[in-house]
PDB file of C-alpha atoms and ligand atoms in Angstrom:
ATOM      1  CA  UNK H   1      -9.856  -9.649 -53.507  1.00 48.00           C
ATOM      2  CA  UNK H   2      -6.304 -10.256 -51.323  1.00 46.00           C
ATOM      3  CA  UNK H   3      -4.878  -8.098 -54.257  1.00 47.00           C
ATOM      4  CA  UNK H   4      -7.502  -5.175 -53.420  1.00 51.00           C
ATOM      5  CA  UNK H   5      -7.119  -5.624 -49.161  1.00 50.00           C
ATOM      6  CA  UNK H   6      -3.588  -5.748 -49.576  1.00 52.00           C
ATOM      7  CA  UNK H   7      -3.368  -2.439 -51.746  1.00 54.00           C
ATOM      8  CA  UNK H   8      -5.704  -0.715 -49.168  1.00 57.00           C
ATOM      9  CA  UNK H   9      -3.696  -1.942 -45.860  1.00 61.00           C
ATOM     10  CA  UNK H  10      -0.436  -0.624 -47.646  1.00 77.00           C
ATOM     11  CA  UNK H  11      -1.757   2.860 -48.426  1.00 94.00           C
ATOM     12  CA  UNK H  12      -2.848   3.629 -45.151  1.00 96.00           C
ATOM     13  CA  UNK H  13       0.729   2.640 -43.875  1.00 97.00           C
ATOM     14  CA  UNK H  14       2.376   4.106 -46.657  1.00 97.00           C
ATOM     15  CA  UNK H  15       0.347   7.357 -45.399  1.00 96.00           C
ATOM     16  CA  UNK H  16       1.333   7.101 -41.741  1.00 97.00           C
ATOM     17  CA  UNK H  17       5.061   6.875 -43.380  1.00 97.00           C
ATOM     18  CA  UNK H  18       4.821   9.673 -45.399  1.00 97.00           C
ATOM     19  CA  UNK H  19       3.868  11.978 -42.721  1.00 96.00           C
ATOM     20  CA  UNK H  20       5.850  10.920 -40.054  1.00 96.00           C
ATOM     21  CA  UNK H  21       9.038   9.881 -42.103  1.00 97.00           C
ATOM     22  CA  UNK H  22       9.321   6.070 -40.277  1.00 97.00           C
ATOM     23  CA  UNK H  23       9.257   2.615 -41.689  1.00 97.00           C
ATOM     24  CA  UNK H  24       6.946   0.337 -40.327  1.00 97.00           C
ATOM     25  CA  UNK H  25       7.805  -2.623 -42.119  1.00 96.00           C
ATOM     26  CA  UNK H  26      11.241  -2.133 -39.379  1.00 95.00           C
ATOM     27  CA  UNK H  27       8.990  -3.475 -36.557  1.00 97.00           C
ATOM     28  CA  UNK H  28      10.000  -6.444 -35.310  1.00 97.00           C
ATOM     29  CA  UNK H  29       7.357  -7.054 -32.940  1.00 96.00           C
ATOM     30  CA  UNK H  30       9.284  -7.194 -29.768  1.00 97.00           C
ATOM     31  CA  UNK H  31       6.889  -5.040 -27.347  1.00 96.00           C
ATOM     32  CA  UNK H  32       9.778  -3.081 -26.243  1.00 97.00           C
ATOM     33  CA  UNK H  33       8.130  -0.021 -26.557  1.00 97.00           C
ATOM     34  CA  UNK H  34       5.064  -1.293 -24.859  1.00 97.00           C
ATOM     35  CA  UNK H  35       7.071  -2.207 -22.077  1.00 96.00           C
ATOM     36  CA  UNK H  36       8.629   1.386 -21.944  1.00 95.00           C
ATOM     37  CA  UNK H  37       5.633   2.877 -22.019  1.00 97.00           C
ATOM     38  CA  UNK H  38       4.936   5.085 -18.802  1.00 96.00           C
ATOM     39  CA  UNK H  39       1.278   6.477 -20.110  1.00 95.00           C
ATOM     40  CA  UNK H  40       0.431   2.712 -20.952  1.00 96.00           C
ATOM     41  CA  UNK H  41      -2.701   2.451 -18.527  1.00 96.00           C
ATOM     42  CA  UNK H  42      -4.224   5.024 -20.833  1.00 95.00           C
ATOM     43  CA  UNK H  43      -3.964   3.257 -24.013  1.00 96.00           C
ATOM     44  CA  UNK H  44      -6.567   1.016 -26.310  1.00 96.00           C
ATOM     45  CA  UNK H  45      -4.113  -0.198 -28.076  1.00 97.00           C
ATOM     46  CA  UNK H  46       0.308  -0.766 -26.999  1.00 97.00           C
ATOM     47  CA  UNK H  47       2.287   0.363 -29.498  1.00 97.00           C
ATOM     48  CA  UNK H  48       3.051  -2.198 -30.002  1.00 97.00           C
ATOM     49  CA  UNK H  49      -0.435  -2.906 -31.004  1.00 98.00           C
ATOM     50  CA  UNK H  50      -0.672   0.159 -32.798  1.00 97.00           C
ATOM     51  CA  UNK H  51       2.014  -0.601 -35.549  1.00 97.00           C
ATOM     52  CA  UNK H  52       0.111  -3.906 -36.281  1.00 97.00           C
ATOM     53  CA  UNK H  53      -3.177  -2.558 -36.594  1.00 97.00           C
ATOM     54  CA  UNK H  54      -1.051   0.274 -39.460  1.00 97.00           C
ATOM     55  CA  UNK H  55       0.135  -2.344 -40.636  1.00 97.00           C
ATOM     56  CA  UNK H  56      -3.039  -4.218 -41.495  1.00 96.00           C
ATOM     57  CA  UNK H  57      -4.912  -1.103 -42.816  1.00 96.00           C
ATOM     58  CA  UNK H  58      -7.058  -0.764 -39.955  1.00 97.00           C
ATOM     59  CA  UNK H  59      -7.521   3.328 -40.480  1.00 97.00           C
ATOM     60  CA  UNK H  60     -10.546   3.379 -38.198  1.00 97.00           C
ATOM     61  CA  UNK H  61      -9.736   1.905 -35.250  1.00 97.00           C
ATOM     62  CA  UNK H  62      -5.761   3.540 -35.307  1.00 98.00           C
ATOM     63  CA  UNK H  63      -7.477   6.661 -36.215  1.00 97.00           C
ATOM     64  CA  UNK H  64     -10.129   6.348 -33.466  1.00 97.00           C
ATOM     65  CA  UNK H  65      -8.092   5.107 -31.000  1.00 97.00           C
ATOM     66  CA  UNK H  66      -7.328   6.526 -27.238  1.00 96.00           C
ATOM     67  CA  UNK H  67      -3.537   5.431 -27.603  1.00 97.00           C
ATOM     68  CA  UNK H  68      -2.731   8.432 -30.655  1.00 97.00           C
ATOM     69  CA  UNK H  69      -4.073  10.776 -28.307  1.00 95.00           C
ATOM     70  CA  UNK H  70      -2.673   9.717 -24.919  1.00 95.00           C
ATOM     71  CA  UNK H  71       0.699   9.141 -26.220  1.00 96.00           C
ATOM     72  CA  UNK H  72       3.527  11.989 -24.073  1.00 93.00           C
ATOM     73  CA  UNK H  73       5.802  12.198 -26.750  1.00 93.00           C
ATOM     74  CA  UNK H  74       8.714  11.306 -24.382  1.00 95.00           C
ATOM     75  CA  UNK H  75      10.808   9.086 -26.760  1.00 95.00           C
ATOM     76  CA  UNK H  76      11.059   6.528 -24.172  1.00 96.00           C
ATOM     77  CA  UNK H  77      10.520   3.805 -26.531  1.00 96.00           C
ATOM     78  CA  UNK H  78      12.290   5.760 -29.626  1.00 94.00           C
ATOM     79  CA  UNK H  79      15.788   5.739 -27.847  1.00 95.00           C
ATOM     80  CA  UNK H  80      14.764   1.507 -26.906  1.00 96.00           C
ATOM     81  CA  UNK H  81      13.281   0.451 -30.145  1.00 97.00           C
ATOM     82  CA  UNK H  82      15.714  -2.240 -32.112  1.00 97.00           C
ATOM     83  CA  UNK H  83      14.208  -1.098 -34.901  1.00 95.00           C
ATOM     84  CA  UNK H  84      14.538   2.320 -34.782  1.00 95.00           C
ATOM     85  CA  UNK H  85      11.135   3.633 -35.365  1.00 97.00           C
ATOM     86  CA  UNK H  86      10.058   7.126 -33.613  1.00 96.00           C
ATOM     87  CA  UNK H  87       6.939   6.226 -32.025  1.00 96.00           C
ATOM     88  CA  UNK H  88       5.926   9.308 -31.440  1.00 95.00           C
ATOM     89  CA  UNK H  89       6.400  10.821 -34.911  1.00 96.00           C
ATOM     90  CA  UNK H  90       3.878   8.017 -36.223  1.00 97.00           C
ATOM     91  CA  UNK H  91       1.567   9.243 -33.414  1.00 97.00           C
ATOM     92  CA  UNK H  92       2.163  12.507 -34.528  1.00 94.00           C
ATOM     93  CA  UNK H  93       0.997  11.590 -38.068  1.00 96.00           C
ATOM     94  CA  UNK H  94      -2.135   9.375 -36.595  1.00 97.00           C
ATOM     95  CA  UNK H  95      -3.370  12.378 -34.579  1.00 94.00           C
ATOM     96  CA  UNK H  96      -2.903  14.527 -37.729  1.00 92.00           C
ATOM     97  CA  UNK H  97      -4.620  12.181 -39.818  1.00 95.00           C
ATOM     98  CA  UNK H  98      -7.752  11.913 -37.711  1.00 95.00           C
ATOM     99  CA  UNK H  99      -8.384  15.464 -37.901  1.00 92.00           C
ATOM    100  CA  UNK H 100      -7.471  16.095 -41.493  1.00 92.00           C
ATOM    101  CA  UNK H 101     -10.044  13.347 -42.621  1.00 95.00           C
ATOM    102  CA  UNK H 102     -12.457  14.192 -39.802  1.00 94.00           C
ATOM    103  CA  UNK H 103     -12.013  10.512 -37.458  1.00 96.00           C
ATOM    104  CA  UNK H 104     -13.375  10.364 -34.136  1.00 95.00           C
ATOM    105  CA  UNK H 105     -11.285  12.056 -31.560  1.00 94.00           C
ATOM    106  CA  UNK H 106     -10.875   9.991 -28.809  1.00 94.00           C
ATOM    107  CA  UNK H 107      -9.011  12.433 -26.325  1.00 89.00           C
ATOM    108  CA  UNK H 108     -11.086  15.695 -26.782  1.00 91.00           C
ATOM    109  CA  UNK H 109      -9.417  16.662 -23.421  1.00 91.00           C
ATOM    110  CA  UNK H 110      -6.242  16.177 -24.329  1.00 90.00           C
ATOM    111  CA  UNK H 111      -6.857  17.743 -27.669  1.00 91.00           C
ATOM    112  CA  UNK H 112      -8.295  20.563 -26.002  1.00 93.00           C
ATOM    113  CA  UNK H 113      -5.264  20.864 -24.000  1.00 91.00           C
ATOM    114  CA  UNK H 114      -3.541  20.968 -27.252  1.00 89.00           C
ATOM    115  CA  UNK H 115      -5.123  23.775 -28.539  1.00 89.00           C
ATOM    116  CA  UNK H 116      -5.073  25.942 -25.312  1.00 91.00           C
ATOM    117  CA  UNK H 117      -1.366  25.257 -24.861  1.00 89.00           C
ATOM    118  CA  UNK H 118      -0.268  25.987 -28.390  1.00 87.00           C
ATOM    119  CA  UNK H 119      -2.383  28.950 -28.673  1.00 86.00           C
ATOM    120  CA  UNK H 120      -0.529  30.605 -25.365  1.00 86.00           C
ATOM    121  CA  UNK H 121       2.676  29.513 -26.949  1.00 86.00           C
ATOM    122  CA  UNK H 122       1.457  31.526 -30.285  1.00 84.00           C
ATOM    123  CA  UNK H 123       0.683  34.442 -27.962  1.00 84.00           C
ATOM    124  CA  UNK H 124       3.445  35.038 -25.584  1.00 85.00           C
ATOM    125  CA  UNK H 125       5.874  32.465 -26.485  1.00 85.00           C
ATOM    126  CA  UNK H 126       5.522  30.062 -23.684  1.00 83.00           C
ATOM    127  CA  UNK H 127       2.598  28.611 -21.628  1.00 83.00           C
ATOM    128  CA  UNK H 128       2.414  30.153 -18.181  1.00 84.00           C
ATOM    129  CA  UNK H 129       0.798  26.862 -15.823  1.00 85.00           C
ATOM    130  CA  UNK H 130      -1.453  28.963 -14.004  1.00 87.00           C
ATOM    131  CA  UNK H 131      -3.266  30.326 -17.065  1.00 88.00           C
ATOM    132  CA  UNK H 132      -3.178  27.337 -19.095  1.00 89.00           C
ATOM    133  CA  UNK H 133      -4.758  25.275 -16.090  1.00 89.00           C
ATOM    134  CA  UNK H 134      -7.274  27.939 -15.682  1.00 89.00           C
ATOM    135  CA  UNK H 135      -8.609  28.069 -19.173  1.00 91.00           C
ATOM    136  CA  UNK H 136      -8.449  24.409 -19.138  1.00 93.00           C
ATOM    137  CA  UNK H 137     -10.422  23.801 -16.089  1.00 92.00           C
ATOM    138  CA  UNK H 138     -13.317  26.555 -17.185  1.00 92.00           C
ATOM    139  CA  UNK H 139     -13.052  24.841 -20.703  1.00 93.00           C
ATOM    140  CA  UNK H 140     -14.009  21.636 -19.011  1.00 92.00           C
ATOM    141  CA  UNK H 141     -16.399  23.100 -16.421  1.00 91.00           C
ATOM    142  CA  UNK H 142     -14.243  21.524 -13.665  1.00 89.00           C
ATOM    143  CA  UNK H 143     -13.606  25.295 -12.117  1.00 86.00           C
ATOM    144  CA  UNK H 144     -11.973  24.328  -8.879  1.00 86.00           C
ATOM    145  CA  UNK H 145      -9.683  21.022 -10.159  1.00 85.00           C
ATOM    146  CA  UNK H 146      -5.803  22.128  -9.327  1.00 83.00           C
ATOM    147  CA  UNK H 147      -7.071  24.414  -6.756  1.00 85.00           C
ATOM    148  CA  UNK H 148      -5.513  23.484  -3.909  1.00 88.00           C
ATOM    149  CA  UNK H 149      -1.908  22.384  -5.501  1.00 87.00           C
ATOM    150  CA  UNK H 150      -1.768  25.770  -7.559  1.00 85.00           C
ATOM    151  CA  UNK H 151      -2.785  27.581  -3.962  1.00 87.00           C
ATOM    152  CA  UNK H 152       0.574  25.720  -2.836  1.00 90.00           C
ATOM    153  CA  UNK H 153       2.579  26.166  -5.730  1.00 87.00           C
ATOM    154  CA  UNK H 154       1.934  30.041  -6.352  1.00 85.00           C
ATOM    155  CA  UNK H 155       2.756  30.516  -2.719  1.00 89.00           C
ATOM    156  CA  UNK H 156       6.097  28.812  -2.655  1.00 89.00           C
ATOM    157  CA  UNK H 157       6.702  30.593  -6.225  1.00 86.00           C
ATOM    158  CA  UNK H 158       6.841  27.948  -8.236  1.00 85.00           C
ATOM    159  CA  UNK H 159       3.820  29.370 -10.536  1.00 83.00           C
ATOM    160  CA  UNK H 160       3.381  33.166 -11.816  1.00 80.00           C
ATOM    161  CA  UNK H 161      -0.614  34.443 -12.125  1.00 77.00           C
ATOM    162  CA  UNK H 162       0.102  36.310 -15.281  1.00 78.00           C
ATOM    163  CA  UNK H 163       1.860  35.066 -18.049  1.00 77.00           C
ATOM    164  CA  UNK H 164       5.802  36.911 -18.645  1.00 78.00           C
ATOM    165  CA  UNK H 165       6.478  37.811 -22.413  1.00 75.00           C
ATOM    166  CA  UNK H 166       9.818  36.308 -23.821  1.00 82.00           C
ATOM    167  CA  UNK H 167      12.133  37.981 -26.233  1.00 85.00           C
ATOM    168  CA  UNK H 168      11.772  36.799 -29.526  1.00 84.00           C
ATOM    169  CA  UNK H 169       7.936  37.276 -29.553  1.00 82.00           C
ATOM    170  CA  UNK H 170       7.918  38.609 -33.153  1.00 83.00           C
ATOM    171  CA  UNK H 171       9.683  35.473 -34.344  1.00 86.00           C
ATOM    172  CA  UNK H 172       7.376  32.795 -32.614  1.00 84.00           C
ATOM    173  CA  UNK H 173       4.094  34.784 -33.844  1.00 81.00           C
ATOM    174  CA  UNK H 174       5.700  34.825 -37.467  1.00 83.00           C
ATOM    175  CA  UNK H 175       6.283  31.465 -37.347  1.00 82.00           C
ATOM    176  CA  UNK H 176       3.165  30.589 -35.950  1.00 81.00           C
ATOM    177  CA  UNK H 177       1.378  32.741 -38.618  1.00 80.00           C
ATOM    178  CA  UNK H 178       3.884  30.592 -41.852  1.00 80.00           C
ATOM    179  CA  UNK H 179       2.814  27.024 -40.044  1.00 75.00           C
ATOM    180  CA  UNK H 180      -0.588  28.102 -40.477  1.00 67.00           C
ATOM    181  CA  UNK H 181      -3.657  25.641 -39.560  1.00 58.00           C
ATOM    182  CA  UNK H 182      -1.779  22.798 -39.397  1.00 55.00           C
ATOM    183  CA  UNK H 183      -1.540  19.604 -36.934  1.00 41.00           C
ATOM    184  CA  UNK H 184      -3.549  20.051 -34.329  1.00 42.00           C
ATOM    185  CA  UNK H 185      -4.164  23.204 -34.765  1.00 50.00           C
ATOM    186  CA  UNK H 186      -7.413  23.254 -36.912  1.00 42.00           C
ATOM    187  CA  UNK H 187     -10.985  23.484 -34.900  1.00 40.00           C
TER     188      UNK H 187
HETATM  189  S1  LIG A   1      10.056  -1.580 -29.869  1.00 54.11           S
HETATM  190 FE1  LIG A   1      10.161  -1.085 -32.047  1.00 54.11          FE
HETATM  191  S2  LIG A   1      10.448  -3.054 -33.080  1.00 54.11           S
HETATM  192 FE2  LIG A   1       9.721  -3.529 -31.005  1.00 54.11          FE
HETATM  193  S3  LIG A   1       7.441  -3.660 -31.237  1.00 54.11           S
HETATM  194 FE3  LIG A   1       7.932  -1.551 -30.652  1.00 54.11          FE
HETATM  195  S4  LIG A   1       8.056  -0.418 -32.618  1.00 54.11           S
HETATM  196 FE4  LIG A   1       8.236  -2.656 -33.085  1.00 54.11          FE
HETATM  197  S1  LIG A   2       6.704   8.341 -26.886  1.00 54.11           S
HETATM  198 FE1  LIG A   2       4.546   7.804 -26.476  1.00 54.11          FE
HETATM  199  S2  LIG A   2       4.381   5.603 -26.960  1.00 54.11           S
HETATM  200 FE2  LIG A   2       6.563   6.073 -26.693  1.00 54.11          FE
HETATM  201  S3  LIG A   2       7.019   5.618 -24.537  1.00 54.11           S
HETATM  202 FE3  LIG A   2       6.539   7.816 -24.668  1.00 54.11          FE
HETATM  203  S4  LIG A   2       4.338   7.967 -24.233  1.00 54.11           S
HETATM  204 FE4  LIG A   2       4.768   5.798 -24.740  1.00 54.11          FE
END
């Protein structure tokens, strides 16, 4: 019986290795990166937490989590981390992992956001704030949120109505179309 929980906890960390490239078994424990953590308040589960619960096999409750969905990406604790494990390439994989094998998202917004900002990026080759905020507020049915800091920001400049094409547009659609489905890109 240990022989069969043990094999099971190790292939679900020896997945979440695979795809993001980091060994866990480098943890020491230490809660740095919790402590680094500026999107913290969002979390289920620190990081800290996080690697512990890979660690043990606990696919549901990593996969299901708030934390793989909340997480900025900012490296904070990557550049802190003694034992140099990128964080936020193992949330990377998590986030992958739930929707491959069809876990409970636990961020729909924030996946939404995902899918809206990538998409723009697919289109014109960057995410112009004003659209992206608009398509996420009507996607959310929450028409009027940002409404009085966009008024404020389009009239000092800071934000265009409609989106600017880059050069190089060919190249980011082609390489959109190679990476296919992939990520969080599949609905
Ligand atoms: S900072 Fe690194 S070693 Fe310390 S708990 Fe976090 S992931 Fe583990
Ligand atoms: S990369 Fe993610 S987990 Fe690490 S400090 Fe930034 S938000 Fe927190």
């Amino acid at each position: 019986m240990l022989t069969s929980l043990t094999a099971v906890s190790g292939d679900f960390q020896r997945e979440v290795e695979a795809r993001s490239g980091q060994n866990l078994d480098g943890c020491l424990g230490c809660g740095t990166c919790t402590g680094s953590c500026p999107n913290i308040s969002f979390y289920d589960y620190s990081p800290r937490e996080l690697i512990a619960l890979i660690r043990r096999g606990e696919k549901k409750r990593v996969l299901e989590s708030r934390s793989i969905w909340y997480c900025l990406g900012c490296y904070t604790c990557e550049e802190r981390c003694p034992g140099g494990i990128g964080l936020s390439r193992v949330m990377d994989a998590c986030r992958e992992l739930c929707l491959k094998e069809k876990y409970a998202v636990n961020g729909e917004r924030v996946l939404l956001f995902h899918r809206l900002f990538l998409a723009q990026l697919a289109r014109y080759g960057r995410a112009p704030e004003a659209l992206l905020a608009l398509q996420f507020n009507f996607r959310t049915k929450d028409y009027f949120r940002d409404l009085g800091l966009g008024r404020k920001m389009f009239l000092k400049g800071k934000i265009k109505l409609f989106p600017e094409r880059i050069s190089g547009q060919k190249e980011i659609r082609s390489f959109f179309r190679e990476a296919g489905p992939r990520g969080v890109l599949p609905e």
